[in-house]
Amino acid sequence: EDKVVQSPLSLVVHEGDTVTLNCSYEVTNFRSLLWYKQEKKAPTFLFMLTSSGIEKKSGRLSSILDKKELFSILNITATQTGDSAIYLCAVVFVGGGTSYGKLTFGQGTILTVHP
Amino acid sequence: NAGVTQTPKFRILKIGQSMTLQCAQDMNHNYMYWYRQDPGMGLKLIYYSVGAGITDKGEVPNGYNVSRSTTEDFPLRLELAAPSQTSVYFCASGHFSNQPQHFGDGTRLSIL
């Protein structure tokens, strides 16, 4: 069964700390992995990863994919209270008897950053 | 450019009632998706569509129906509402399956 597992499920840190969020997956015909940030409403896109070992970076956030070990990490350095959110990992794969791509989300990591 | 628009934002239903959640996008995206998100959980795919007239089931399709008669609209129908369908529903769209999706703001549905 195709699945995406995130860890930890929740994390509480103080401003200035560095955090690492994990996403592992088991899917057939992997296409890409995406990270989203969800605050009060809809998820907003952070990164899309398709190739192993190439780091994507945006300000204090960075992410990398390991297609051999089937996982990705999302790093946030010098955390701020505005980083408090649910971080969602999603994997695009082809399977289930169809040639169309499907997206499966992990359960998310709830990050709380205290001042 | 409105993006993905969902209506209504909130709704309370009684058990056994039916309703349609509306979703419209103005970005000419081929792919559209319906997800549900239960408290403290990730998103689960209900149905998706790769273009007008083509729909397919996701992980949790039971109790729901969809149609896609135009590129812009992708309504989700609940025929006999059950308490287990209490959730937040998100609609999303994208050009291709392998591209980031644009999400609507969600519909919070309570079934009592």
JSON list of C-alpha atoms in Angstrom, two decimals:
[
{"chain": "A", "resi": 1, "resn": "GLU", "atom": "CA", "xyz": [0.00, 0.00, 0.00]},
{"chain": "A", "resi": 2, "resn": "ASP", "atom": "CA", "xyz": [1.29, 3.45, -0.91]},
{"chain": "A", "resi": 3, "resn": "LYS", "atom": "CA", "xyz": [2.04, 5.51, 2.17]},
{"chain": "A", "resi": 4, "resn": "VAL", "atom": "CA", "xyz": [3.75, 8.65, 3.38]},
{"chain": "A", "resi": 5, "resn": "VAL", "atom": "CA", "xyz": [4.87, 8.93, 7.02]},
{"chain": "A", "resi": 6, "resn": "GLN", "atom": "CA", "xyz": [6.02, 12.10, 8.72]},
{"chain": "A", "resi": 7, "resn": "SER", "atom": "CA", "xyz": [7.90, 12.45, 11.97]},
{"chain": "A", "resi": 8, "resn": "PRO", "atom": "CA", "xyz": [7.74, 13.78, 14.53]},
{"chain": "A", "resi": 9, "resn": "LEU", "atom": "CA", "xyz": [3.98, 14.32, 14.69]},
{"chain": "A", "resi": 10, "resn": "SER", "atom": "CA", "xyz": [4.48, 17.39, 16.86]},
{"chain": "A", "resi": 11, "resn": "LEU", "atom": "CA", "xyz": [7.40, 19.49, 17.96]},
{"chain": "A", "resi": 12, "resn": "VAL", "atom": "CA", "xyz": [7.74, 22.38, 20.41]},
{"chain": "A", "resi": 13, "resn": "VAL", "atom": "CA", "xyz": [10.82, 24.61, 20.24]},
{"chain": "A", "resi": 14, "resn": "HIS", "atom": "CA", "xyz": [11.94, 28.11, 21.20]},
{"chain": "A", "resi": 15, "resn": "GLU", "atom": "CA", "xyz": [12.74, 30.95, 18.85]},
{"chain": "A", "resi": 16, "resn": "GLY", "atom": "CA", "xyz": [16.21, 30.61, 17.39]},
{"chain": "A", "resi": 17, "resn": "ASP", "atom": "CA", "xyz": [16.24, 26.80, 17.48]},
{"chain": "A", "resi": 18, "resn": "THR", "atom": "CA", "xyz": [16.87, 24.72, 14.35]},
{"chain": "A", "resi": 19, "resn": "VAL", "atom": "CA", "xyz": [14.38, 21.98, 13.49]},
{"chain": "A", "resi": 20, "resn": "THR", "atom": "CA", "xyz": [14.44, 19.02, 11.12]},
{"chain": "A", "resi": 21, "resn": "LEU", "atom": "CA", "xyz": [11.20, 17.48, 9.91]},
{"chain": "A", "resi": 22, "resn": "ASN", "atom": "CA", "xyz": [11.18, 14.05, 8.31]},
{"chain": "A", "resi": 23, "resn": "CYS", "atom": "CA", "xyz": [9.11, 12.48, 5.56]},
{"chain": "A", "resi": 24, "resn": "SER", "atom": "CA", "xyz": [9.51, 8.86, 4.45]},
{"chain": "A", "resi": 25, "resn": "TYR", "atom": "CA", "xyz": [7.52, 7.20, 1.70]},
{"chain": "A", "resi": 26, "resn": "GLU", "atom": "CA", "xyz": [6.69, 3.89, 0.10]},
{"chain": "A", "resi": 27, "resn": "VAL", "atom": "CA", "xyz": [5.03, 4.36, -3.26]},
{"chain": "A", "resi": 28, "resn": "THR", "atom": "CA", "xyz": [5.16, 2.78, -6.67]},
{"chain": "A", "resi": 29, "resn": "ASN", "atom": "CA", "xyz": [6.39, 4.88, -9.58]},
{"chain": "A", "resi": 30, "resn": "PHE", "atom": "CA", "xyz": [7.50, 7.93, -7.61]},
{"chain": "A", "resi": 31, "resn": "ARG", "atom": "CA", "xyz": [7.32, 11.22, -9.48]},
{"chain": "A", "resi": 32, "resn": "SER", "atom": "CA", "xyz": [7.97, 14.01, -6.98]},
{"chain": "A", "resi": 33, "resn": "LEU", "atom": "CA", "xyz": [7.75, 15.06, -3.33]},
{"chain": "A", "resi": 34, "resn": "LEU", "atom": "CA", "xyz": [6.23, 18.33, -2.18]},
{"chain": "A", "resi": 35, "resn": "TRP", "atom": "CA", "xyz": [6.32, 20.24, 1.10]},
{"chain": "A", "resi": 36, "resn": "TYR", "atom": "CA", "xyz": [3.50, 22.53, 2.18]},
{"chain": "A", "resi": 37, "resn": "LYS", "atom": "CA", "xyz": [2.99, 24.84, 5.15]},
{"chain": "A", "resi": 38, "resn": "GLN", "atom": "CA", "xyz": [-0.51, 25.09, 6.61]},
{"chain": "A", "resi": 39, "resn": "GLU", "atom": "CA", "xyz": [-1.43, 27.83, 9.03]},
{"chain": "A", "resi": 40, "resn": "LYS", "atom": "CA", "xyz": [-5.05, 28.70, 9.61]},
{"chain": "A", "resi": 41, "resn": "LYS", "atom": "CA", "xyz": [-6.48, 27.83, 6.23]},
{"chain": "A", "resi": 42, "resn": "ALA", "atom": "CA", "xyz": [-5.22, 26.32, 3.01]},
{"chain": "A", "resi": 43, "resn": "PRO", "atom": "CA", "xyz": [-1.78, 24.72, 2.60]},
{"chain": "A", "resi": 44, "resn": "THR", "atom": "CA", "xyz": [0.75, 26.90, 0.84]},
{"chain": "A", "resi": 45, "resn": "PHE", "atom": "CA", "xyz": [3.48, 25.44, -1.33]},
{"chain": "A", "resi": 46, "resn": "LEU", "atom": "CA", "xyz": [7.09, 25.44, -0.10]},
{"chain": "A", "resi": 47, "resn": "PHE", "atom": "CA", "xyz": [9.21, 23.07, -2.21]},
{"chain": "A", "resi": 48, "resn": "MET", "atom": "CA", "xyz": [8.99, 20.44, -4.91]},
{"chain": "A", "resi": 49, "resn": "LEU", "atom": "CA", "xyz": [11.75, 17.82, -5.08]},
{"chain": "A", "resi": 50, "resn": "THR", "atom": "CA", "xyz": [12.30, 15.39, -7.91]},
{"chain": "A", "resi": 51, "resn": "SER", "atom": "CA", "xyz": [16.04, 14.62, -7.85]},
{"chain": "A", "resi": 52, "resn": "SER", "atom": "CA", "xyz": [18.14, 13.11, -5.09]},
{"chain": "A", "resi": 53, "resn": "GLY", "atom": "CA", "xyz": [20.78, 15.15, -3.32]},
{"chain": "A", "resi": 54, "resn": "ILE", "atom": "CA", "xyz": [19.85, 18.57, -4.69]},
{"chain": "A", "resi": 55, "resn": "GLU", "atom": "CA", "xyz": [19.01, 20.97, -1.90]},
{"chain": "A", "resi": 56, "resn": "LYS", "atom": "CA", "xyz": [16.19, 23.44, -2.40]},
{"chain": "A", "resi": 57, "resn": "LYS", "atom": "CA", "xyz": [16.49, 26.60, -0.33]},
{"chain": "A", "resi": 58, "resn": "SER", "atom": "CA", "xyz": [14.25, 29.53, 0.47]},
{"chain": "A", "resi": 59, "resn": "GLY", "atom": "CA", "xyz": [15.45, 31.87, 3.19]},
{"chain": "A", "resi": 60, "resn": "ARG", "atom": "CA", "xyz": [15.71, 29.93, 6.44]},
{"chain": "A", "resi": 61, "resn": "LEU", "atom": "CA", "xyz": [14.02, 26.85, 4.97]},
{"chain": "A", "resi": 62, "resn": "SER", "atom": "CA", "xyz": [15.74, 24.11, 3.01]},
{"chain": "A", "resi": 63, "resn": "SER", "atom": "CA", "xyz": [14.83, 20.63, 1.87]},
{"chain": "A", "resi": 64, "resn": "ILE", "atom": "CA", "xyz": [16.51, 17.64, 0.29]},
{"chain": "A", "resi": 65, "resn": "LEU", "atom": "CA", "xyz": [15.40, 14.31, -1.13]},
{"chain": "A", "resi": 66, "resn": "ASP", "atom": "CA", "xyz": [17.03, 10.87, -0.92]},
{"chain": "A", "resi": 67, "resn": "LYS", "atom": "CA", "xyz": [15.41, 8.60, -3.50]},
{"chain": "A", "resi": 68, "resn": "LYS", "atom": "CA", "xyz": [17.55, 5.62, -2.55]},
{"chain": "A", "resi": 69, "resn": "GLU", "atom": "CA", "xyz": [16.49, 5.66, 1.10]},
{"chain": "A", "resi": 70, "resn": "LEU", "atom": "CA", "xyz": [13.02, 7.03, 0.24]},
{"chain": "A", "resi": 71, "resn": "PHE", "atom": "CA", "xyz": [12.89, 10.06, 2.48]},
{"chain": "A", "resi": 72, "resn": "SER", "atom": "CA", "xyz": [13.08, 13.82, 2.56]},
{"chain": "A", "resi": 73, "resn": "ILE", "atom": "CA", "xyz": [13.90, 16.33, 5.27]},
{"chain": "A", "resi": 74, "resn": "LEU", "atom": "CA", "xyz": [12.78, 19.90, 5.77]},
{"chain": "A", "resi": 75, "resn": "ASN", "atom": "CA", "xyz": [15.12, 22.10, 7.80]},
{"chain": "A", "resi": 76, "resn": "ILE", "atom": "CA", "xyz": [14.18, 25.39, 9.40]},
{"chain": "A", "resi": 77, "resn": "THR", "atom": "CA", "xyz": [17.01, 27.40, 10.94]},
{"chain": "A", "resi": 78, "resn": "ALA", "atom": "CA", "xyz": [16.68, 30.28, 13.44]},
{"chain": "A", "resi": 79, "resn": "THR", "atom": "CA", "xyz": [12.99, 29.52, 13.94]},
{"chain": "A", "resi": 80, "resn": "GLN", "atom": "CA", "xyz": [10.51, 32.35, 14.54]},
{"chain": "A", "resi": 81, "resn": "THR", "atom": "CA", "xyz": [7.02, 32.31, 16.05]},
{"chain": "A", "resi": 82, "resn": "GLY", "atom": "CA", "xyz": [5.66, 32.82, 12.53]},
{"chain": "A", "resi": 83, "resn": "ASP", "atom": "CA", "xyz": [7.01, 29.38, 11.61]},
{"chain": "A", "resi": 84, "resn": "SER", "atom": "CA", "xyz": [4.36, 27.79, 13.87]},
{"chain": "A", "resi": 85, "resn": "ALA", "atom": "CA", "xyz": [2.20, 25.73, 11.52]},
{"chain": "A", "resi": 86, "resn": "ILE", "atom": "CA", "xyz": [1.45, 22.25, 10.28]},
{"chain": "A", "resi": 87, "resn": "TYR", "atom": "CA", "xyz": [4.06, 21.09, 7.76]},
{"chain": "A", "resi": 88, "resn": "LEU", "atom": "CA", "xyz": [2.73, 18.62, 5.22]},
{"chain": "A", "resi": 89, "resn": "CYS", "atom": "CA", "xyz": [4.68, 16.31, 2.97]},
{"chain": "A", "resi": 90, "resn": "ALA", "atom": "CA", "xyz": [3.03, 14.90, -0.15]},
{"chain": "A", "resi": 91, "resn": "VAL", "atom": "CA", "xyz": [4.25, 12.41, -2.75]},
{"chain": "A", "resi": 92, "resn": "VAL", "atom": "CA", "xyz": [3.14, 12.26, -6.38]},
{"chain": "A", "resi": 93, "resn": "PHE", "atom": "CA", "xyz": [3.12, 8.75, -7.83]},
{"chain": "A", "resi": 94, "resn": "VAL", "atom": "CA", "xyz": [1.53, 6.78, -10.64]},
{"chain": "A", "resi": 95, "resn": "GLY", "atom": "CA", "xyz": [-0.34, 3.64, -9.67]},
{"chain": "A", "resi": 96, "resn": "GLY", "atom": "CA", "xyz": [-3.63, 2.03, -8.75]},
{"chain": "A", "resi": 97, "resn": "GLY", "atom": "CA", "xyz": [-4.39, 0.94, -12.28]},
{"chain": "A", "resi": 98, "resn": "THR", "atom": "CA", "xyz": [-4.30, 4.39, -13.75]},
{"chain": "A", "resi": 99, "resn": "SER", "atom": "CA", "xyz": [-1.61, 6.29, -15.63]},
{"chain": "A", "resi": 100, "resn": "TYR", "atom": "CA", "xyz": [-2.56, 9.56, -13.99]},
{"chain": "A", "resi": 101, "resn": "GLY", "atom": "CA", "xyz": [-0.48, 10.97, -11.17]},
{"chain": "A", "resi": 102, "resn": "LYS", "atom": "CA", "xyz": [-1.92, 10.83, -7.66]},
{"chain": "A", "resi": 103, "resn": "LEU", "atom": "CA", "xyz": [-0.92, 12.76, -4.59]},
{"chain": "A", "resi": 104, "resn": "THR", "atom": "CA", "xyz": [-0.73, 11.18, -1.13]},
{"chain": "A", "resi": 105, "resn": "PHE", "atom": "CA", "xyz": [-0.18, 13.34, 1.95]},
{"chain": "A", "resi": 106, "resn": "GLY", "atom": "CA", "xyz": [1.51, 12.41, 5.20]},
{"chain": "A", "resi": 107, "resn": "GLN", "atom": "CA", "xyz": [-0.26, 13.15, 8.46]},
{"chain": "A", "resi": 108, "resn": "GLY", "atom": "CA", "xyz": [1.72, 16.33, 9.02]},
{"chain": "A", "resi": 109, "resn": "THR", "atom": "CA", "xyz": [4.05, 17.69, 11.69]},
{"chain": "A", "resi": 110, "resn": "ILE", "atom": "CA", "xyz": [2.64, 20.31, 14.04]},
{"chain": "A", "resi": 111, "resn": "LEU", "atom": "CA", "xyz": [5.43, 22.79, 14.82]},
{"chain": "A", "resi": 112, "resn": "THR", "atom": "CA", "xyz": [5.01, 25.23, 17.71]},
{"chain": "A", "resi": 113, "resn": "VAL", "atom": "CA", "xyz": [7.64, 27.92, 18.20]},
{"chain": "A", "resi": 114, "resn": "HIS", "atom": "CA", "xyz": [7.58, 29.75, 21.55]},
{"chain": "A", "resi": 115, "resn": "PRO", "atom": "CA", "xyz": [9.07, 33.24, 21.98]},
{"chain": "B", "resi": 1, "resn": "ASN", "atom": "CA", "xyz": [-7.18, 36.35, -10.54]},
{"chain": "B", "resi": 2, "resn": "ALA", "atom": "CA", "xyz": [-9.31, 34.58, -7.90]},
{"chain": "B", "resi": 3, "resn": "GLY", "atom": "CA", "xyz": [-7.46, 31.22, -7.97]},
{"chain": "B", "resi": 4, "resn": "VAL", "atom": "CA", "xyz": [-9.50, 28.41, -6.39]},
{"chain": "B", "resi": 5, "resn": "THR", "atom": "CA", "xyz": [-12.85, 29.45, -4.89]},
{"chain": "B", "resi": 6, "resn": "GLN", "atom": "CA", "xyz": [-14.83, 27.21, -2.55]},
{"chain": "B", "resi": 7, "resn": "THR", "atom": "CA", "xyz": [-18.36, 27.79, -1.33]},
{"chain": "B", "resi": 8, "resn": "PRO", "atom": "CA", "xyz": [-19.77, 27.70, 1.24]},
{"chain": "B", "resi": 9, "resn": "LYS", "atom": "CA", "xyz": [-17.12, 28.41, 3.89]},
{"chain": "B", "resi": 10, "resn": "PHE", "atom": "CA", "xyz": [-19.17, 26.82, 6.70]},
{"chain": "B", "resi": 11, "resn": "ARG", "atom": "CA", "xyz": [-22.18, 24.53, 6.80]},
{"chain": "B", "resi": 12, "resn": "ILE", "atom": "CA", "xyz": [-24.06, 22.49, 9.35]},
{"chain": "B", "resi": 13, "resn": "LEU", "atom": "CA", "xyz": [-26.09, 19.54, 8.09]},
{"chain": "B", "resi": 14, "resn": "LYS", "atom": "CA", "xyz": [-28.41, 17.08, 9.74]},
{"chain": "B", "resi": 15, "resn": "ILE", "atom": "CA", "xyz": [-27.79, 13.36, 9.37]},
{"chain": "B", "resi": 16, "resn": "GLY", "atom": "CA", "xyz": [-29.27, 12.11, 6.12]},
{"chain": "B", "resi": 17, "resn": "GLN", "atom": "CA", "xyz": [-29.35, 15.48, 4.37]},
{"chain": "B", "resi": 18, "resn": "SER", "atom": "CA", "xyz": [-27.50, 16.04, 1.13]},
{"chain": "B", "resi": 19, "resn": "MET", "atom": "CA", "xyz": [-25.52, 18.96, -0.19]},
{"chain": "B", "resi": 20, "resn": "THR", "atom": "CA", "xyz": [-23.04, 20.02, -2.83]},
{"chain": "B", "resi": 21, "resn": "LEU", "atom": "CA", "xyz": [-19.74, 21.71, -2.09]},
{"chain": "B", "resi": 22, "resn": "GLN", "atom": "CA", "xyz": [-18.76, 24.01, -4.91]},
{"chain": "B", "resi": 23, "resn": "CYS", "atom": "CA", "xyz": [-15.26, 24.50, -6.28]},
{"chain": "B", "resi": 24, "resn": "ALA", "atom": "CA", "xyz": [-14.24, 26.75, -9.17]},
{"chain": "B", "resi": 25, "resn": "GLN", "atom": "CA", "xyz": [-10.84, 27.69, -10.55]},
{"chain": "B", "resi": 26, "resn": "ASP", "atom": "CA", "xyz": [-9.94, 30.36, -13.10]},
{"chain": "B", "resi": 27, "resn": "MET", "atom": "CA", "xyz": [-6.40, 29.25, -13.92]},
{"chain": "B", "resi": 28, "resn": "ASN", "atom": "CA", "xyz": [-7.34, 26.83, -16.74]},
{"chain": "B", "resi": 29, "resn": "HIS", "atom": "CA", "xyz": [-5.90, 23.92, -14.77]},
{"chain": "B", "resi": 30, "resn": "ASN", "atom": "CA", "xyz": [-6.53, 20.39, -16.02]},
{"chain": "B", "resi": 31, "resn": "TYR", "atom": "CA", "xyz": [-6.21, 18.65, -12.67]},
{"chain": "B", "resi": 32, "resn": "MET", "atom": "CA", "xyz": [-8.62, 19.23, -9.81]},
{"chain": "B", "resi": 33, "resn": "TYR", "atom": "CA", "xyz": [-8.81, 17.47, -6.45]},
{"chain": "B", "resi": 34, "resn": "TRP", "atom": "CA", "xyz": [-11.01, 17.14, -3.39]},
{"chain": "B", "resi": 35, "resn": "TYR", "atom": "CA", "xyz": [-9.45, 16.42, 0.00]},
{"chain": "B", "resi": 36, "resn": "ARG", "atom": "CA", "xyz": [-10.77, 16.12, 3.50]},
{"chain": "B", "resi": 37, "resn": "GLN", "atom": "CA", "xyz": [-8.78, 17.00, 6.60]},
{"chain": "B", "resi": 38, "resn": "ASP", "atom": "CA", "xyz": [-9.79, 15.72, 10.00]},
{"chain": "B", "resi": 39, "resn": "PRO", "atom": "CA", "xyz": [-8.49, 17.46, 13.15]},
{"chain": "B", "resi": 40, "resn": "GLY", "atom": "CA", "xyz": [-4.75, 17.00, 13.67]},
{"chain": "B", "resi": 41, "resn": "MET", "atom": "CA", "xyz": [-4.42, 14.96, 10.49]},
{"chain": "B", "resi": 42, "resn": "GLY", "atom": "CA", "xyz": [-3.05, 15.34, 6.99]},
{"chain": "B", "resi": 43, "resn": "LEU", "atom": "CA", "xyz": [-5.16, 15.55, 3.86]},
{"chain": "B", "resi": 44, "resn": "LYS", "atom": "CA", "xyz": [-6.89, 12.51, 2.41]},
{"chain": "B", "resi": 45, "resn": "LEU", "atom": "CA", "xyz": [-7.78, 12.45, -1.28]},
{"chain": "B", "resi": 46, "resn": "ILE", "atom": "CA", "xyz": [-11.49, 11.86, -1.96]},
{"chain": "B", "resi": 47, "resn": "TYR", "atom": "CA", "xyz": [-11.74, 12.25, -5.74]},
{"chain": "B", "resi": 48, "resn": "TYR", "atom": "CA", "xyz": [-9.74, 13.85, -8.48]},
{"chain": "B", "resi": 49, "resn": "SER", "atom": "CA", "xyz": [-10.18, 14.80, -12.11]},
{"chain": "B", "resi": 50, "resn": "VAL", "atom": "CA", "xyz": [-7.65, 15.08, -14.92]},
{"chain": "B", "resi": 51, "resn": "GLY", "atom": "CA", "xyz": [-9.93, 17.04, -17.22]},
{"chain": "B", "resi": 52, "resn": "ALA", "atom": "CA", "xyz": [-13.54, 17.70, -18.13]},
{"chain": "B", "resi": 53, "resn": "GLY", "atom": "CA", "xyz": [-15.49, 14.45, -18.16]},
{"chain": "B", "resi": 54, "resn": "ILE", "atom": "CA", "xyz": [-12.77, 12.40, -16.43]},
{"chain": "B", "resi": 55, "resn": "THR", "atom": "CA", "xyz": [-12.85, 11.62, -12.72]},
{"chain": "B", "resi": 56, "resn": "ASP", "atom": "CA", "xyz": [-11.32, 8.94, -10.52]},
{"chain": "B", "resi": 57, "resn": "LYS", "atom": "CA", "xyz": [-11.50, 7.80, -6.91]},
{"chain": "B", "resi": 58, "resn": "GLY", "atom": "CA", "xyz": [-8.93, 8.69, -4.30]},
{"chain": "B", "resi": 59, "resn": "GLU", "atom": "CA", "xyz": [-8.29, 7.09, -0.90]},
{"chain": "B", "resi": 60, "resn": "VAL", "atom": "CA", "xyz": [-11.67, 7.81, 0.74]},
{"chain": "B", "resi": 61, "resn": "PRO", "atom": "CA", "xyz": [-14.43, 8.10, -1.93]},
{"chain": "B", "resi": 62, "resn": "ASN", "atom": "CA", "xyz": [-17.27, 6.33, -0.08]},
{"chain": "B", "resi": 63, "resn": "GLY", "atom": "CA", "xyz": [-20.24, 8.59, 0.58]},
{"chain": "B", "resi": 64, "resn": "TYR", "atom": "CA", "xyz": [-19.21, 11.16, -2.03]},
{"chain": "B", "resi": 65, "resn": "ASN", "atom": "CA", "xyz": [-19.76, 11.81, -5.73]},
{"chain": "B", "resi": 66, "resn": "VAL", "atom": "CA", "xyz": [-18.19, 14.23, -8.17]},
{"chain": "B", "resi": 67, "resn": "SER", "atom": "CA", "xyz": [-18.68, 15.47, -11.70]},
{"chain": "B", "resi": 68, "resn": "ARG", "atom": "CA", "xyz": [-16.53, 17.57, -14.02]},
{"chain": "B", "resi": 69, "resn": "SER", "atom": "CA", "xyz": [-18.59, 19.00, -16.87]},
{"chain": "B", "resi": 70, "resn": "THR", "atom": "CA", "xyz": [-16.31, 22.02, -17.40]},
{"chain": "B", "resi": 71, "resn": "THR", "atom": "CA", "xyz": [-12.63, 22.76, -16.86]},
{"chain": "B", "resi": 72, "resn": "GLU", "atom": "CA", "xyz": [-13.48, 25.40, -14.25]},
{"chain": "B", "resi": 73, "resn": "ASP", "atom": "CA", "xyz": [-15.88, 23.58, -11.92]},
{"chain": "B", "resi": 74, "resn": "PHE", "atom": "CA", "xyz": [-15.55, 20.46, -9.81]},
{"chain": "B", "resi": 75, "resn": "PRO", "atom": "CA", "xyz": [-18.45, 20.06, -7.35]},
{"chain": "B", "resi": 76, "resn": "LEU", "atom": "CA", "xyz": [-18.44, 17.46, -4.58]},
{"chain": "B", "resi": 77, "resn": "ARG", "atom": "CA", "xyz": [-21.78, 15.88, -3.62]},
{"chain": "B", "resi": 78, "resn": "LEU", "atom": "CA", "xyz": [-22.69, 14.31, -0.29]},
{"chain": "B", "resi": 79, "resn": "GLU", "atom": "CA", "xyz": [-25.87, 12.27, -0.74]},
{"chain": "B", "resi": 80, "resn": "LEU", "atom": "CA", "xyz": [-26.70, 11.01, 2.77]},
{"chain": "B", "resi": 81, "resn": "ALA", "atom": "CA", "xyz": [-24.68, 12.98, 5.29]},
{"chain": "B", "resi": 82, "resn": "ALA", "atom": "CA", "xyz": [-23.20, 10.99, 8.17]},
{"chain": "B", "resi": 83, "resn": "PRO", "atom": "CA", "xyz": [-21.38, 12.24, 11.31]},
{"chain": "B", "resi": 84, "resn": "SER", "atom": "CA", "xyz": [-18.15, 10.62, 10.01]},
{"chain": "B", "resi": 85, "resn": "GLN", "atom": "CA", "xyz": [-18.17, 13.18, 7.20]},
{"chain": "B", "resi": 86, "resn": "THR", "atom": "CA", "xyz": [-17.66, 16.05, 9.62]},
{"chain": "B", "resi": 87, "resn": "SER", "atom": "CA", "xyz": [-14.40, 17.55, 8.41]},
{"chain": "B", "resi": 88, "resn": "VAL", "atom": "CA", "xyz": [-12.75, 20.42, 6.57]},
{"chain": "B", "resi": 89, "resn": "TYR", "atom": "CA", "xyz": [-12.90, 19.95, 2.81]},
{"chain": "B", "resi": 90, "resn": "PHE", "atom": "CA", "xyz": [-10.27, 21.42, 0.49]},
{"chain": "B", "resi": 91, "resn": "CYS", "atom": "CA", "xyz": [-10.43, 21.72, -3.24]},
{"chain": "B", "resi": 92, "resn": "ALA", "atom": "CA", "xyz": [-7.19, 22.11, -5.20]},
{"chain": "B", "resi": 93, "resn": "SER", "atom": "CA", "xyz": [-6.10, 22.44, -8.81]},
{"chain": "B", "resi": 94, "resn": "GLY", "atom": "CA", "xyz": [-2.93, 22.18, -10.88]},
{"chain": "B", "resi": 95, "resn": "HIS", "atom": "CA", "xyz": [-1.71, 22.09, -14.46]},
{"chain": "B", "resi": 96, "resn": "PHE", "atom": "CA", "xyz": [-0.24, 18.61, -14.15]},
{"chain": "B", "resi": 97, "resn": "SER", "atom": "CA", "xyz": [-0.17, 16.00, -11.43]},
{"chain": "B", "resi": 98, "resn": "ASN", "atom": "CA", "xyz": [3.56, 16.57, -10.99]},
{"chain": "B", "resi": 99, "resn": "GLN", "atom": "CA", "xyz": [3.17, 20.25, -10.16]},
{"chain": "B", "resi": 100, "resn": "PRO", "atom": "CA", "xyz": [2.32, 22.13, -6.95]},
{"chain": "B", "resi": 101, "resn": "GLN", "atom": "CA", "xyz": [-1.37, 22.45, -6.33]},
{"chain": "B", "resi": 102, "resn": "HIS", "atom": "CA", "xyz": [-3.27, 25.63, -5.59]},
{"chain": "B", "resi": 103, "resn": "PHE", "atom": "CA", "xyz": [-5.72, 25.20, -2.72]},
{"chain": "B", "resi": 104, "resn": "GLY", "atom": "CA", "xyz": [-8.99, 26.88, -1.91]},
{"chain": "B", "resi": 105, "resn": "ASP", "atom": "CA", "xyz": [-9.64, 28.19, 1.61]},
{"chain": "B", "resi": 106, "resn": "GLY", "atom": "CA", "xyz": [-11.71, 25.17, 2.58]},
{"chain": "B", "resi": 107, "resn": "THR", "atom": "CA", "xyz": [-15.28, 24.37, 3.63]},
{"chain": "B", "resi": 108, "resn": "ARG", "atom": "CA", "xyz": [-15.85, 23.48, 7.27]},
{"chain": "B", "resi": 109, "resn": "LEU", "atom": "CA", "xyz": [-18.70, 20.96, 7.39]},
{"chain": "B", "resi": 110, "resn": "SER", "atom": "CA", "xyz": [-20.39, 19.69, 10.56]},
{"chain": "B", "resi": 111, "resn": "ILE", "atom": "CA", "xyz": [-22.96, 16.91, 10.52]},
{"chain": "B", "resi": 112, "resn": "LEU", "atom": "CA", "xyz": [-25.13, 16.61, 13.59]}
]
